[in-house]
Amino acid sequence: MTPLPAPLRWLYSLEWRRGFFDWARSDGVTWVYIFKVLFAAFLTLWLAMRLELPQPRTAMITVFIVMQPQSGHVLAKSFYRFLGTLAGSAVMVALIALFAQNTELFLGSLAIWVGICSAGAARYRNFRAYGFVLAGYTAAMVGLPALAHPDGAFMAAVWRVLEISLGIICSTLVSAAILPQSASAAMRNALYQRFGVFALFVTDGLRGRSKRDAFEASNVRFIAEAVGLEGLRSVTVFEDPHMRRRNGRLSRLNSEFMGITTRFNALHQLLERLRGSGTDHVVAAIKPGLQDLAELLDGFSGRALTNADAGRLVIALSAYKEGLPARVRSLRAVFQESDPSDAEQLDFHTAYELLYRFVDDLHSYAQTHASLADHSHAREQWDEPFTPQTNWMASAASGIRAAFILVVLGSYWVATAWPSGATMTLIAAATVGLSAATPNPKRMAFQMACGTLLGALIGFVEMFFIFPWIDGFPLLCVMLAPVIVLGSFLTSRPQYAGVGLGLLIFFSTGSVPDNFTVYNPYAFINDYIAMVLGMLVCAAAGAIILPPNSRWLWRRLEQDLRGQVVYAISGKLRGLASSFESSTRDLLHQAYGLAAGQPQVQRNLLRWMFVVLEVGHAIIELRKEQAILPVHPAYAESQPWRQAIRVMGRSLVRLFLQPSQSNLERGLIAVDHAISRVQATDEPFAPHFDTSALRRVKSYLHFIRTSLLDPQSPLAAYATAKPQGLEHAS
């Protein structure tokens, strides 16, 4: 057989194909996105000009704003942009009708409206935030030019809605028709890969191989994935009917994943404390049951968990869970031959109670994952949604900042009568809205100013030296294409997204010609100076007026994290576990992002989350146990052990609201007292963790105590000598 020539051998080589597919999955996706932006922008601009819309550039700008690599994101963003535009236009018409003859009252009312919308954008950090952004700056962008001609305000609003609708339709069609990237496919892949990573994380922890830094980094990753998957889930309902039919199960799956990470973290923290305290014989007594679970999960570690794999995992976990009580009894019988102390027995029982709960939750997670193979399933019934948590002061600060900027710039415009003052004010309204939902509005506004300045330089050359010499729409597209490619590429890079957004939006605002183009270099220069000044004022305000990435907000979010324990103690029990899990993680996700570049702050916040989740979850379990107790005098409300638990709850509220040495001591004494009251109570059931409610209660109380005494916890800074009371392992 004649060998192929060298070029053909290279073409058919495995290395070349592997390299090509690697490129296609990374940079290739970016270039497909850029091509789709180009095509959608030019299609929209051509249709807007053919339909003789007043401002074709508005339709084109809509493409740049709503276009995303995945079609589901385009649909979601388009939906909220349309709603925001309708709301903003309606408010603008109402304000013009009320204050057309009084510019000062109009500007004051507009500033209040933009402030409310900016606060809403900071409150909702997904695509719903974009609806608030549009509602704010649409009122400014339509209302300020309409002040000169109030009689045309209604038609200006109608034309803007039509222009934006055209951009939305073109973006959606192009995104869905040309090499579509599905958000539902991305979600399936994330779900399948996530469990394999978690299973490897669990097996390392059970075998004592995980390091503290790696443990914390993995938890940060799981938190980001949980928040990100909730965002993906809310997007997939727009594009995929199959995912829409599984929406309840997807929400449930995310909630259950947060639950199993908390369960395992609690077990891991207890095992690490035991390993660090020198009680090796207790760890050795617990190890066989842990080893069995680690061997079961080895077959699922580091690989994708498909629906069929989830079915096999359900069967394996069912068998393990069924045999666990008998296994614990046999291990306990062997352990008691060594005559362990009361504290060591509590450690043994607490570890296996946590293990049993973890396996039970893991089994439930696997069942939900396996149910995704069916179009309809009983597990679809789920009414415990993800509960986001945003500090009200952060939202209020964003609203105050936006209102202040509009009042200052609007007052300057009225006082100086600068012809481009309206442009400066409305661009500031757009900038403050677009940056409100970002962790660092100062950086975002400054980057947009840089992109706008670059767009002004390129636009001046094209507007006055190139456009007068070209003829026809194809040549116009050739001249605009390099700018759009550059801007789209920059928006695909997170570190330069603001520059790309500023270049695309504000190059189009000032430099894309209308059907009837006016070449006025003086107005062009003045308008771009006004745009850049407005953005720089927004950047300065973001750095001065209650900046969200400063110490004051970290402290507020830390207080909110600690307040989650109060929520676990006093919140309504129905749906409490899911709400507690999601809101705690959402708080940490916000705080972690705002504290970027401050590793010590991030580490402290993460450790507060660990102790909050551990104590809060144990409290919720205690409340659930008490809610289902059978009718018996040993479980009556008046029993000393139940009264002691209520006293402990009040002491924990004081501790987490105001951490201090005295409050920590009171909390530990209250926990000790509750444990002693439980130990002194007789109950009419076998003293096994699967039959004895009081044994489970005692395990949770013991775990709360070990969490409060954890040397890695932020509460360790308030610890002194060990408090008097029962001797327990810490």
Short mmCIF file of C-alpha atoms in Angstrom, two decimals, residues 255-267 354 357-358 361 564-569 573 576-582 584-585 609-625 652 656 700-701 703-704 707:
data_model
loop_
_atom_site.label_atom_id
_atom_site.label_comp_id
_atom_site.label_asym_id
_atom_site.label_seq_id
_atom_site.Cartn_x
_atom_site.Cartn_y
_atom_site.Cartn_z
CA SER A 255 -31.20 22.27 46.51
CA GLU A 256 -30.31 18.67 47.31
CA PHE A 257 -26.75 19.18 46.12
CA MET A 258 -26.36 22.10 48.51
CA GLY A 259 -27.76 19.84 51.24
CA ILE A 260 -25.28 17.02 50.63
CA THR A 261 -22.33 19.44 50.56
CA THR A 262 -23.42 20.80 53.95
CA ARG A 263 -23.90 17.28 55.32
CA PHE A 264 -20.48 16.19 54.17
CA ASN A 265 -18.80 19.38 55.37
CA ALA A 266 -20.24 18.76 58.83
CA LEU A 267 -18.97 15.17 58.85
CA LEU A 354 -23.97 12.59 60.36
CA ARG A 357 -27.97 11.65 57.22
CA PHE A 358 -25.40 12.29 54.50
CA ASP A 361 -29.54 12.90 51.40
CA GLN A 564 -28.64 33.09 59.11
CA VAL A 565 -28.30 31.19 62.40
CA VAL A 566 -31.06 33.41 63.82
CA TYR A 567 -33.13 32.54 60.75
CA ALA A 568 -32.53 28.81 61.35
CA ILE A 569 -33.75 29.21 64.95
CA LEU A 573 -39.95 25.20 59.56
CA LEU A 576 -36.55 26.19 56.02
CA ALA A 577 -33.64 23.86 55.21
CA SER A 578 -33.66 24.66 51.48
CA SER A 579 -34.11 28.40 52.05
CA PHE A 580 -31.36 28.45 54.68
CA GLU A 581 -28.93 26.58 52.40
CA SER A 582 -29.51 28.73 49.31
CA THR A 584 -26.41 31.39 53.04
CA ARG A 585 -24.53 30.35 49.91
CA MET A 609 -20.03 30.27 56.37
CA PHE A 610 -18.76 26.88 57.59
CA VAL A 611 -19.69 27.51 61.22
CA VAL A 612 -23.03 29.08 60.24
CA LEU A 613 -23.95 26.12 58.03
CA GLU A 614 -22.85 23.59 60.65
CA VAL A 615 -24.69 25.19 63.57
CA GLY A 616 -27.71 26.28 61.51
CA HIS A 617 -28.16 22.88 59.90
CA ALA A 618 -27.90 21.11 63.29
CA ILE A 619 -30.50 23.50 64.73
CA ILE A 620 -32.89 22.81 61.85
CA GLU A 621 -32.45 19.06 62.39
CA LEU A 622 -33.17 19.53 66.11
CA ARG A 623 -36.34 21.42 65.24
CA LYS A 624 -37.41 18.70 62.80
CA GLU A 625 -36.79 15.98 65.40
CA LEU A 652 -26.91 31.14 70.21
CA PHE A 656 -24.11 35.08 66.43
CA TYR A 700 -26.77 17.20 67.12
CA LEU A 701 -26.18 19.04 70.39
CA PHE A 703 -21.98 18.55 67.08
CA ILE A 704 -23.05 22.15 67.81
CA SER A 707 -18.48 23.49 66.01
#
